[in-house]
Short mmCIF file of C-alpha atoms and ligand atoms in Angstrom, two decimals:
data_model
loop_
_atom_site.label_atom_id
_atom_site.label_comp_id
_atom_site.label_asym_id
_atom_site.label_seq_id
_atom_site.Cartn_x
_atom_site.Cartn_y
_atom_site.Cartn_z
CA UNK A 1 61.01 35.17 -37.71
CA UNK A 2 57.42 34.48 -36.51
CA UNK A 3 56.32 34.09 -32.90
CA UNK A 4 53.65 31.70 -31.63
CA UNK A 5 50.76 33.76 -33.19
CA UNK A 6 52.67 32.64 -36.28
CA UNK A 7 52.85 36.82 -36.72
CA UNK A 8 56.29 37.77 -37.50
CA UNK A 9 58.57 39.78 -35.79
CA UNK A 10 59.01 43.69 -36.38
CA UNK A 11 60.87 46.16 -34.19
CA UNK A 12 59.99 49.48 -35.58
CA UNK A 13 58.30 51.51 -33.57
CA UNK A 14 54.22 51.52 -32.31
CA UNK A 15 52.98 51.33 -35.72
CA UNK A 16 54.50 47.57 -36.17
CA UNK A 17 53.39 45.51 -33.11
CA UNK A 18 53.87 41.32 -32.97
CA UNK A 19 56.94 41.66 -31.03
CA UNK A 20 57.98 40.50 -27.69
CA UNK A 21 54.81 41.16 -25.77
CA UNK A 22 55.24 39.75 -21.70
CA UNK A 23 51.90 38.02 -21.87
CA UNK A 24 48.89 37.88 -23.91
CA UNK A 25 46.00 36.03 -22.47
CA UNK A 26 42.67 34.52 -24.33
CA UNK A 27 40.02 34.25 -21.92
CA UNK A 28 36.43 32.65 -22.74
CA UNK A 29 33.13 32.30 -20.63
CA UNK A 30 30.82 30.19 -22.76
CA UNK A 31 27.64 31.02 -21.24
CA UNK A 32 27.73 34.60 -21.01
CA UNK A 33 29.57 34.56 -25.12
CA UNK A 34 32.89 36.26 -23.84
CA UNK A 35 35.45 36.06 -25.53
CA UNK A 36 38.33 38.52 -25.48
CA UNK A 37 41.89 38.83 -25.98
CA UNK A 38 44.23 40.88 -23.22
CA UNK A 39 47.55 41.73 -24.01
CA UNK A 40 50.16 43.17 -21.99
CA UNK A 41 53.53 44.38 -24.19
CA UNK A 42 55.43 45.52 -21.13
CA UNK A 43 55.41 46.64 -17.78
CA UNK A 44 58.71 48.71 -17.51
CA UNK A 45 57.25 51.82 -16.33
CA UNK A 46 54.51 50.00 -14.50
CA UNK A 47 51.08 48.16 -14.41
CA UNK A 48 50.11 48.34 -18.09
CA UNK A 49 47.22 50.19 -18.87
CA UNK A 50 44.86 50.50 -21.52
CA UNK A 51 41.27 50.50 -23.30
CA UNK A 52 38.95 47.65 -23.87
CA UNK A 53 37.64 47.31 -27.54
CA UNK A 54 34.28 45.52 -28.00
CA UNK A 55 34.49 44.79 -31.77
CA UNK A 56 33.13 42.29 -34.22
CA UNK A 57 35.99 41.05 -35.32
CA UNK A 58 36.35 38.51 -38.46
CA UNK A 59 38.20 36.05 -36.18
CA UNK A 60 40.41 35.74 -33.78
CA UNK A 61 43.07 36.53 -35.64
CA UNK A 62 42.00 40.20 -36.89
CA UNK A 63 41.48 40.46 -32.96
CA UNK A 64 44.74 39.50 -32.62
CA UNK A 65 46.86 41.39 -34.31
CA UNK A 66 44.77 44.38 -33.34
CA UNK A 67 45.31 43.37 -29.50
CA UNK A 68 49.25 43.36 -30.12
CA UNK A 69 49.29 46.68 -32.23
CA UNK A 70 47.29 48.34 -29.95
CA UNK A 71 48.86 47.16 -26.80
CA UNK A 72 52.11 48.15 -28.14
CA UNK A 73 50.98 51.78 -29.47
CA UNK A 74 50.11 52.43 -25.44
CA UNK A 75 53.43 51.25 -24.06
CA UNK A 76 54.98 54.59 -26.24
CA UNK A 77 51.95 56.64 -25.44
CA UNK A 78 51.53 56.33 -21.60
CA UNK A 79 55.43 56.40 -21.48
CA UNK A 80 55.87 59.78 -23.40
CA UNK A 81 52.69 61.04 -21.31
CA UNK A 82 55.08 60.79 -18.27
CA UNK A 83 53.17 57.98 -16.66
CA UNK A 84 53.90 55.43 -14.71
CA UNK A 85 52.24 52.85 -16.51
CA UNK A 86 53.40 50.40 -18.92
CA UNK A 87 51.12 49.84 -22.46
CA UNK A 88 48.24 47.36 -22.59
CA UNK A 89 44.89 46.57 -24.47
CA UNK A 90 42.01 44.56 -24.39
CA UNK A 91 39.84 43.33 -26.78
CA UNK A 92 36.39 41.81 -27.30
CA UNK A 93 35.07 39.72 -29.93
CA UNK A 94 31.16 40.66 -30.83
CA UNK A 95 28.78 43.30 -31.86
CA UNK A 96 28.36 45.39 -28.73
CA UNK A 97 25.49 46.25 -29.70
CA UNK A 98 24.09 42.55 -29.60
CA UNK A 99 26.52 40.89 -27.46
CA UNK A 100 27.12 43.17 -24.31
CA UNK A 101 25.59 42.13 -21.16
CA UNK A 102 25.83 42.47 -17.18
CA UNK A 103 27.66 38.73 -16.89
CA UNK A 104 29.85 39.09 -19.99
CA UNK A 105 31.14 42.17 -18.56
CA UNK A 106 31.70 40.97 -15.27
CA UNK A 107 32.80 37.76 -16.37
CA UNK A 108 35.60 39.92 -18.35
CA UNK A 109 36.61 41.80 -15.22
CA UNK A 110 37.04 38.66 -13.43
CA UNK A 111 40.05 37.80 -16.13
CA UNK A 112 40.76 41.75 -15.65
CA UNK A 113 41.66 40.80 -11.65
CA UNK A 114 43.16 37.53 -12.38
CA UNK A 115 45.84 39.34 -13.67
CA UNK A 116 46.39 40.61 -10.16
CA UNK A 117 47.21 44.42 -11.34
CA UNK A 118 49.41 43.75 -13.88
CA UNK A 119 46.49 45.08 -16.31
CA UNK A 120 44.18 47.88 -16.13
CA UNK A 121 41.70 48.45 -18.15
CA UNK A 122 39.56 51.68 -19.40
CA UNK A 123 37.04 53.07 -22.53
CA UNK A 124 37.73 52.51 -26.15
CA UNK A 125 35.83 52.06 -29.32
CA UNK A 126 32.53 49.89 -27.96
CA UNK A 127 32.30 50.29 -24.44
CA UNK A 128 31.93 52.96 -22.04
CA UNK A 129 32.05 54.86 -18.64
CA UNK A 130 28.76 53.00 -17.75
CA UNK A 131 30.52 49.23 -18.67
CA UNK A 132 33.60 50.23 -16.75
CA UNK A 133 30.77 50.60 -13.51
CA UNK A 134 30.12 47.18 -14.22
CA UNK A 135 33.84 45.70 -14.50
CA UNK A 136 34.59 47.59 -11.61
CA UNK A 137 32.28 45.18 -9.31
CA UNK A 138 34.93 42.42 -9.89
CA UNK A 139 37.82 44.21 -10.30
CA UNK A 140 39.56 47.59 -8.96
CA UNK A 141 42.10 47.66 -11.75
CA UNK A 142 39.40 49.59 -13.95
CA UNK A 143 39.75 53.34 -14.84
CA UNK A 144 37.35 55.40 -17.19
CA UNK A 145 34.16 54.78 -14.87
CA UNK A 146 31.38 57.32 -14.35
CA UNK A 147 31.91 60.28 -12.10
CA UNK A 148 28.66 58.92 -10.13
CA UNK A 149 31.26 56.23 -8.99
CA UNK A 150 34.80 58.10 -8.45
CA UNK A 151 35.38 57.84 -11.94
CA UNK A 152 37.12 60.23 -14.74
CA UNK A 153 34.35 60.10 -16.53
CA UNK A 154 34.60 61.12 -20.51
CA UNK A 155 38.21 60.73 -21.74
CA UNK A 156 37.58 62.85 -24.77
CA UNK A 157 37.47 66.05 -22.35
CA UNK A 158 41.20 66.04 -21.68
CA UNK A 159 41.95 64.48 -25.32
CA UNK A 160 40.67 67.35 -27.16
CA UNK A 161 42.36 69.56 -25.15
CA UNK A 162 45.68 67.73 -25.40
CA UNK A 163 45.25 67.75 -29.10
CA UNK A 164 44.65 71.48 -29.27
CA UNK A 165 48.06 72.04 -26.69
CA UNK A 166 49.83 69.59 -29.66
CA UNK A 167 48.31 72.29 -31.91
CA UNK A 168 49.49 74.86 -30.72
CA UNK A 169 53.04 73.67 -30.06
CA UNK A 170 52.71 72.90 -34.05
CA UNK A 171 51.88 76.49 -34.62
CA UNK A 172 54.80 77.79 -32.38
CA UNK A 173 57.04 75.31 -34.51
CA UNK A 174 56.08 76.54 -37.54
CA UNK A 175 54.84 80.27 -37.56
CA UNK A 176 56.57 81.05 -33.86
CA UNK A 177 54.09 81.36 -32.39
CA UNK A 178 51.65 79.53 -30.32
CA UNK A 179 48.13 80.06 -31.30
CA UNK A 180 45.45 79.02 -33.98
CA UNK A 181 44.11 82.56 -34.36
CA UNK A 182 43.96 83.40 -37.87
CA UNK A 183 44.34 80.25 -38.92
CA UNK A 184 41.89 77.84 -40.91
CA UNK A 185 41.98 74.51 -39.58
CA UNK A 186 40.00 71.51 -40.90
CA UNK A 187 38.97 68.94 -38.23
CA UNK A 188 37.94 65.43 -40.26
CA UNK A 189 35.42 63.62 -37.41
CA UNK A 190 33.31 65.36 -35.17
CA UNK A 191 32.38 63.25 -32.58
CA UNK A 192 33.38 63.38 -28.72
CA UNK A 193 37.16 64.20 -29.78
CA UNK A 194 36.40 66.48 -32.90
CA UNK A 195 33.68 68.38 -31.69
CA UNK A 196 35.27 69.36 -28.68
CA UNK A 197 38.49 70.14 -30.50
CA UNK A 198 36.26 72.28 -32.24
CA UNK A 199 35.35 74.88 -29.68
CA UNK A 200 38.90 75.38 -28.48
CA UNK A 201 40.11 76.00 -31.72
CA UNK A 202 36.94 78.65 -32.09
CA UNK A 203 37.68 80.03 -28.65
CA UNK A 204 41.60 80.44 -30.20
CA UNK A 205 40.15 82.53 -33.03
CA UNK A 206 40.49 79.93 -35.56
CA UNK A 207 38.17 79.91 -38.70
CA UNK A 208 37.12 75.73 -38.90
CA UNK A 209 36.48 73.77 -41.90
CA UNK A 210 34.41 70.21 -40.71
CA UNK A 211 33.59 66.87 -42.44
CA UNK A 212 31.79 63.99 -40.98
CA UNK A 213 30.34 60.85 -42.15
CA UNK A 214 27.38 61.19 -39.48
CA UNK A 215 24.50 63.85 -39.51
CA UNK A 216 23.98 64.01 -36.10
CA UNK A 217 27.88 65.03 -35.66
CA UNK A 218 27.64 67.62 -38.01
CA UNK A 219 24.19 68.66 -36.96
CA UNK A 220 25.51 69.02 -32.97
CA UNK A 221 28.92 71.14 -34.44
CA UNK A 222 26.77 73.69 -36.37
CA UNK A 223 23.75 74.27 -33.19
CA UNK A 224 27.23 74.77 -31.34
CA UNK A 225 29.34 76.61 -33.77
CA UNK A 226 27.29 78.17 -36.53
CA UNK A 227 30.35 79.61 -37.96
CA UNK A 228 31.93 76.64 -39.19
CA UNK A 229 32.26 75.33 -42.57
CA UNK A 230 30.72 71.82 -43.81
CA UNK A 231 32.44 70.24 -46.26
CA UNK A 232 31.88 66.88 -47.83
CA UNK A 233 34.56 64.87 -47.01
CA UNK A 234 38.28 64.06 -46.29
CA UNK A 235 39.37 64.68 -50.40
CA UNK A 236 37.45 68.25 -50.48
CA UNK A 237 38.54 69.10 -47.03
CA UNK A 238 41.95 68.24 -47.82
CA UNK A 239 42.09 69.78 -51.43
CA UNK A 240 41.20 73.31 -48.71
CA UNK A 241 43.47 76.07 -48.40
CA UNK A 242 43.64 75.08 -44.83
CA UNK A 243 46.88 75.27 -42.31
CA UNK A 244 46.25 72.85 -40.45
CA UNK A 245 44.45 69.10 -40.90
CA UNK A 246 43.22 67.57 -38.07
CA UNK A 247 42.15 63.25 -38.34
CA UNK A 248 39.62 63.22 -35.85
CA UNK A 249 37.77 60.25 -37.20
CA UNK A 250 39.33 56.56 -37.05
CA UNK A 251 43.02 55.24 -38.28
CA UNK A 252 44.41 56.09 -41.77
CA UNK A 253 43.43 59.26 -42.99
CA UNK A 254 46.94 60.09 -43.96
CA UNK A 255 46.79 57.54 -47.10
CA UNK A 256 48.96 58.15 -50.45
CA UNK A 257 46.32 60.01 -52.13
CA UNK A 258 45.64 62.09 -48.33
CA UNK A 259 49.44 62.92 -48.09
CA UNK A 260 50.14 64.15 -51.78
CA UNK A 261 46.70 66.38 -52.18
CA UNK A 262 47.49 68.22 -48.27
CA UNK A 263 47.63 71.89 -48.37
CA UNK A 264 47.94 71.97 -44.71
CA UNK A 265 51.50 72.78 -43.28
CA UNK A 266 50.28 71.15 -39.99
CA UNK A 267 48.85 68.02 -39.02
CA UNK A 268 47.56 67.58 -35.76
CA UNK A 269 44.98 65.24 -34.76
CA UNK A 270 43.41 63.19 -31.95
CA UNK A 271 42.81 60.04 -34.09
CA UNK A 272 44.60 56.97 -32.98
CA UNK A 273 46.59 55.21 -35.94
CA UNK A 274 46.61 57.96 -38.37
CA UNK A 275 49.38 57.41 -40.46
CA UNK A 276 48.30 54.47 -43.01
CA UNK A 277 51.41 52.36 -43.30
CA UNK A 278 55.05 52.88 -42.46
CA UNK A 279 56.60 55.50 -44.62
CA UNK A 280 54.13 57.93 -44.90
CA UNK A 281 55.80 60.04 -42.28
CA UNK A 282 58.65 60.37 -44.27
CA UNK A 283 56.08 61.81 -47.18
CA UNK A 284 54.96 64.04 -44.78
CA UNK A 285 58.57 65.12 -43.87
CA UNK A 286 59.36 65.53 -47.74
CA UNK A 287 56.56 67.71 -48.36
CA UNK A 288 57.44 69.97 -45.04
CA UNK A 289 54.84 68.81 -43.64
CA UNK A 290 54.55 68.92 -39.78
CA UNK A 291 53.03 65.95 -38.53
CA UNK A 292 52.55 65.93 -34.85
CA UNK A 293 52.58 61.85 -33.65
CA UNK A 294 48.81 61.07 -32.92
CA UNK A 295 49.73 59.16 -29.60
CA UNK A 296 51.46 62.11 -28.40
CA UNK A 297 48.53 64.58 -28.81
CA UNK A 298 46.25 62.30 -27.84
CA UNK A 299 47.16 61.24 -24.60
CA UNK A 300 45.04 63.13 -22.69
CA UNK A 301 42.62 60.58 -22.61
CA UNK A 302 44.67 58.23 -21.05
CA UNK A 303 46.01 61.10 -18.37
CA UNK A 304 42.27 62.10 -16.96
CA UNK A 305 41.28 58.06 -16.88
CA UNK A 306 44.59 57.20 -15.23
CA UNK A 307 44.18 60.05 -12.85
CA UNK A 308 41.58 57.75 -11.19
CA UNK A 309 44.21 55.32 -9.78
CA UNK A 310 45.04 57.81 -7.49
CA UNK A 311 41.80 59.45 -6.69
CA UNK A 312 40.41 61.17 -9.44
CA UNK A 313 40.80 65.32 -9.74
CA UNK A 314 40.68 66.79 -12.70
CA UNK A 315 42.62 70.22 -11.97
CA UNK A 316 45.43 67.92 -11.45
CA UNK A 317 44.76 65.69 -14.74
CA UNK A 318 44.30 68.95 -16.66
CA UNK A 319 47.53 70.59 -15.84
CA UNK A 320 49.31 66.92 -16.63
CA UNK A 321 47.56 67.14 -20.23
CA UNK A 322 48.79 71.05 -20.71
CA UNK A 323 52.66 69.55 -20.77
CA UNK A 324 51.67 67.77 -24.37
CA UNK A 325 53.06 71.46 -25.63
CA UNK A 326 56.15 70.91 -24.36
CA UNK A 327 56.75 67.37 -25.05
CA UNK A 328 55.46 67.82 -28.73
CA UNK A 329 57.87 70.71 -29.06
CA UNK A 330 60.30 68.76 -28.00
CA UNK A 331 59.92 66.18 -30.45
CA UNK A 332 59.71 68.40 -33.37
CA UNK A 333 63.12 69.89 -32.01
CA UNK A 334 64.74 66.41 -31.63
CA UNK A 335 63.52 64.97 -34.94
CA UNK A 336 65.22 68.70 -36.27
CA UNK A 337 68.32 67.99 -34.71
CA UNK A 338 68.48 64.59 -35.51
CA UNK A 339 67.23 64.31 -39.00
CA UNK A 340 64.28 62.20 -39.02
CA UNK A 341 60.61 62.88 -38.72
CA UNK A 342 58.75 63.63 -35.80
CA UNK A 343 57.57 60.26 -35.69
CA UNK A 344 60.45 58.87 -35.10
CA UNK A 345 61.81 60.94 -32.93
CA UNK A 346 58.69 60.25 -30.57
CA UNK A 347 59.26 56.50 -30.62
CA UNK A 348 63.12 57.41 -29.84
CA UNK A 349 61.87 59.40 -26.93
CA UNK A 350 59.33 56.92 -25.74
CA UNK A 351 61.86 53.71 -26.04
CA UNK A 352 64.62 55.72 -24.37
CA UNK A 353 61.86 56.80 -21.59
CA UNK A 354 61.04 52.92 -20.82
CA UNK A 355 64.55 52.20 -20.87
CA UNK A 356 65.85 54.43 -18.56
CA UNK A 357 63.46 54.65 -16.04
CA UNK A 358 62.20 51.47 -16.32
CA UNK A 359 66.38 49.97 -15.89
CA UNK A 360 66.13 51.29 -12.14
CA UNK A 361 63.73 48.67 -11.02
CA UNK A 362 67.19 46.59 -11.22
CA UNK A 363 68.48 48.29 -8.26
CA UNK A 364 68.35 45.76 -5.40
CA UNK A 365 66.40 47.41 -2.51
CA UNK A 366 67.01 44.73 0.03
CA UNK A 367 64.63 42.48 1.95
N1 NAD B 401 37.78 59.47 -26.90
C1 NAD B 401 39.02 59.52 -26.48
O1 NAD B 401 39.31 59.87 -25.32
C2 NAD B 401 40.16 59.20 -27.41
C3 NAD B 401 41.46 59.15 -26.89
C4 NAD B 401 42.54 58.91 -27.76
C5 NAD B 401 42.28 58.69 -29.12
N2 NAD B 401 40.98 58.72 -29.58
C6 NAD B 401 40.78 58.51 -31.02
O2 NAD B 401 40.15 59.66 -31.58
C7 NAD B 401 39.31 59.27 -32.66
C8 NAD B 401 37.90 59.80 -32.41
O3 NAD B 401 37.42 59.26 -31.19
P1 NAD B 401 36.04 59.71 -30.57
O4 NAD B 401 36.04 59.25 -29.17
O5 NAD B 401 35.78 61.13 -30.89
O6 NAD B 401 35.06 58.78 -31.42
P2 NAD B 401 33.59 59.11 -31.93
O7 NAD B 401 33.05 57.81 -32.43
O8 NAD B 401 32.83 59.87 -30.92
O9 NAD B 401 33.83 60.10 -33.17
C9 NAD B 401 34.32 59.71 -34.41
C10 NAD B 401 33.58 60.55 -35.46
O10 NAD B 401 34.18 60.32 -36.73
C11 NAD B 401 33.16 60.18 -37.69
N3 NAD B 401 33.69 59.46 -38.83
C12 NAD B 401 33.87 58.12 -38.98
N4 NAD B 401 34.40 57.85 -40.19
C13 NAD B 401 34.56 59.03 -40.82
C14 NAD B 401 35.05 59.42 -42.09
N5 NAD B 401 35.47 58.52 -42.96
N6 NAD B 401 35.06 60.74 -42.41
C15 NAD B 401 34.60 61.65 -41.55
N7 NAD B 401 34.13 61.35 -40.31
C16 NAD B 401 34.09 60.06 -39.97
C17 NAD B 401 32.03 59.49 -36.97
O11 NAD B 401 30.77 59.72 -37.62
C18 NAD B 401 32.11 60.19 -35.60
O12 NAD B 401 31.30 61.36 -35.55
C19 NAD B 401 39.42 57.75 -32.74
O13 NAD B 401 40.43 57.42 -33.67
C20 NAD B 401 39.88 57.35 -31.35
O14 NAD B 401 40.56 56.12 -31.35
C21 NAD B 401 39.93 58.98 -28.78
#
């Protein structure tokens, strides 16, 4: 079957989007050259919330589908994060580096309040803290703006260290107990995520293997950390006698190739999208490898920016984005009990979460 989009329909967890999303809504400002996609899949556990992506996109399309995955991936996330907040996304078409400007910016937030709070948006890949500012003087529904301006500021603070509490629930889960000490862990990506993943995995006691496609990355790790190890790439890094792999960079490191040369018993990451196409967490499963579901451990991003709607304080965001242990423990104990991967037992979790919670807004509260 194929909706609207002419995309057709899949119900299989975050990884396959296209499927009954409450609203998607294509918004255009010739003058200023917006153009951008915002897509709500559902509002069960509240206002949806989610990242605007400034991307130059082949066509509308590509920006499409991306919209609907994405949108989809943060209904599950922001639900098994505990949040009140149902999953959406944003995305613009264009080179941010060419495109962005004051009046396509506000012009977007404008569309941003026309949803009346149904949407809110934050950061993602393209914009930033400082565009956020901007969005924010047409719209309140914004999160992720500076600190000058009551904002959380840089999401990849509380990411990192969500990833490294996933981390360590991996390490109780599979050695009993939960620290990286000892450990070698290679961390693909070293930008604001990676690098920060980094020093609490150094702090841990952790000997860290690196790769990065960037200089500069590499070159801020090693003034940081002069103990860690450069390697060339994903395949080297990989082919390691590491414990643990950690997909820092963008979506698909865990590929065929990825999956069958892993030495790791762990992986653990803060990249979004990691796995490269459905199935591959049942590779992961086969080899006994312990794959901990990206959106889980890295939804502390969303937990410091979504802090803001209530006044932002990050003692209180922090101790939110220290219950990822628990909840990643949990999954790896469900997907034990009930046979299937972690994976799967996340989106289990996360479906059951927006069901149950999100049934009691039936309850008639009278006028
Ligand atoms: N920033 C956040 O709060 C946040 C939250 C949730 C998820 N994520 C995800 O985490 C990942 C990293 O985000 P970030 O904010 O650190 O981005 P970033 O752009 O700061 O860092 C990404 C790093 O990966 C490197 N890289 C790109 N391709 C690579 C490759 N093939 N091999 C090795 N390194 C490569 C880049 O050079 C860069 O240093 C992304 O997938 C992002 O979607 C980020």
């Amino acid at each position: 079957m194929t909706d609207v989009f002419g995309l057709s329909h899949k119900d299989t967890g975050p990884g396959n989007a296209q499927v009954s999303h409450e609203q998607v809504v294509f918004c255009a400002d010739e003058r200023s050259g917006l153009r951008a996609i915002i897509a709500i899949y559902n509002t069960a556990l509240g206002p949806a919330l989610g990242g605007t992506r400034f991307y130059p996109y082949e066509d509308e399309q590509a920006a499409l589908a991306d919209v609907l995955n994405l949108s989809r991936a943060m209904a599950y996330k922001n639900a098994l994060a505990g949040l009140d907040l149902g999953g959406g996304k944003a995305v613009i078409i264009g080179d941010p580096d060419r495109d962005k400007s004051e009046a396509l910016l506000r012009a977007y937030g404008r569309f941003v309040q026309s949803l009346g709070g149904r949407y809110y948006t934050a950061c993602d890949v393209g914009t930033y803290s400082e565009d956020m500012d901007l969005v924010a003087r047409e719209t309140p529904f914004v999160t992720g703006r500076t600190v000058a301006h009551g904002g959380a500021g840089d999401s990849s603070i509380l990411t990192a260290f969500g990833v490294f509490q996933g981390m360590r629930a991996a390490a109780e889960h599979t050695y009993g107990t939960p620290t990286l000490r000892g450990r070698r862990v290679g961390v693909e990506g070293v930008g604001k995520v990676g690098h920060r993943l980094v020093g609490h995995l150094i702090e841990d006691g952790a000997e860290v293997v690196v790769c990065d496609v960037g200089e500069q990355a590499i070159e801020r790790v090693r003034r940081r950390h002069p103990q860690v190890e450069v390697v060339a790439g994903r395949a080297e890094m990989v082919a390691q006698d590491i414990d643990v792999f950690a997909p820092c960079a963008l979506g698909g490191s865990l590929d065929d190739a990825t999956v069958a040369a892993l030495r790791a018993r762990i992986v653990c990451g803060g990249a979004n999208n990691q796995l490269a196409h459905p199935g591959v967490e049942k590779q992961l499963a086969e080899r006994g490898i312990l794959y901990a579901p990206d959106y889980v451990v890295n939804s502390g991003g969303v937990i410091q920016v979504s802090d803001e709607i209530e006044g932002f304080k990050m003692e209180r965001a922090q101790a939110k984005a220290a219950q990822i242990f628990d909840m990643t423990l949990k999954i790896f104990r469900m997907a034990d009990e009930e046979g299937v991967p972690p994976a799967v037992a996340a989106d289990r979790l996360a479906e059951r979460r927006m069901s149950e919670v999100g049934r009691i807004r039936a309850i008639w509260l009278g006028r």
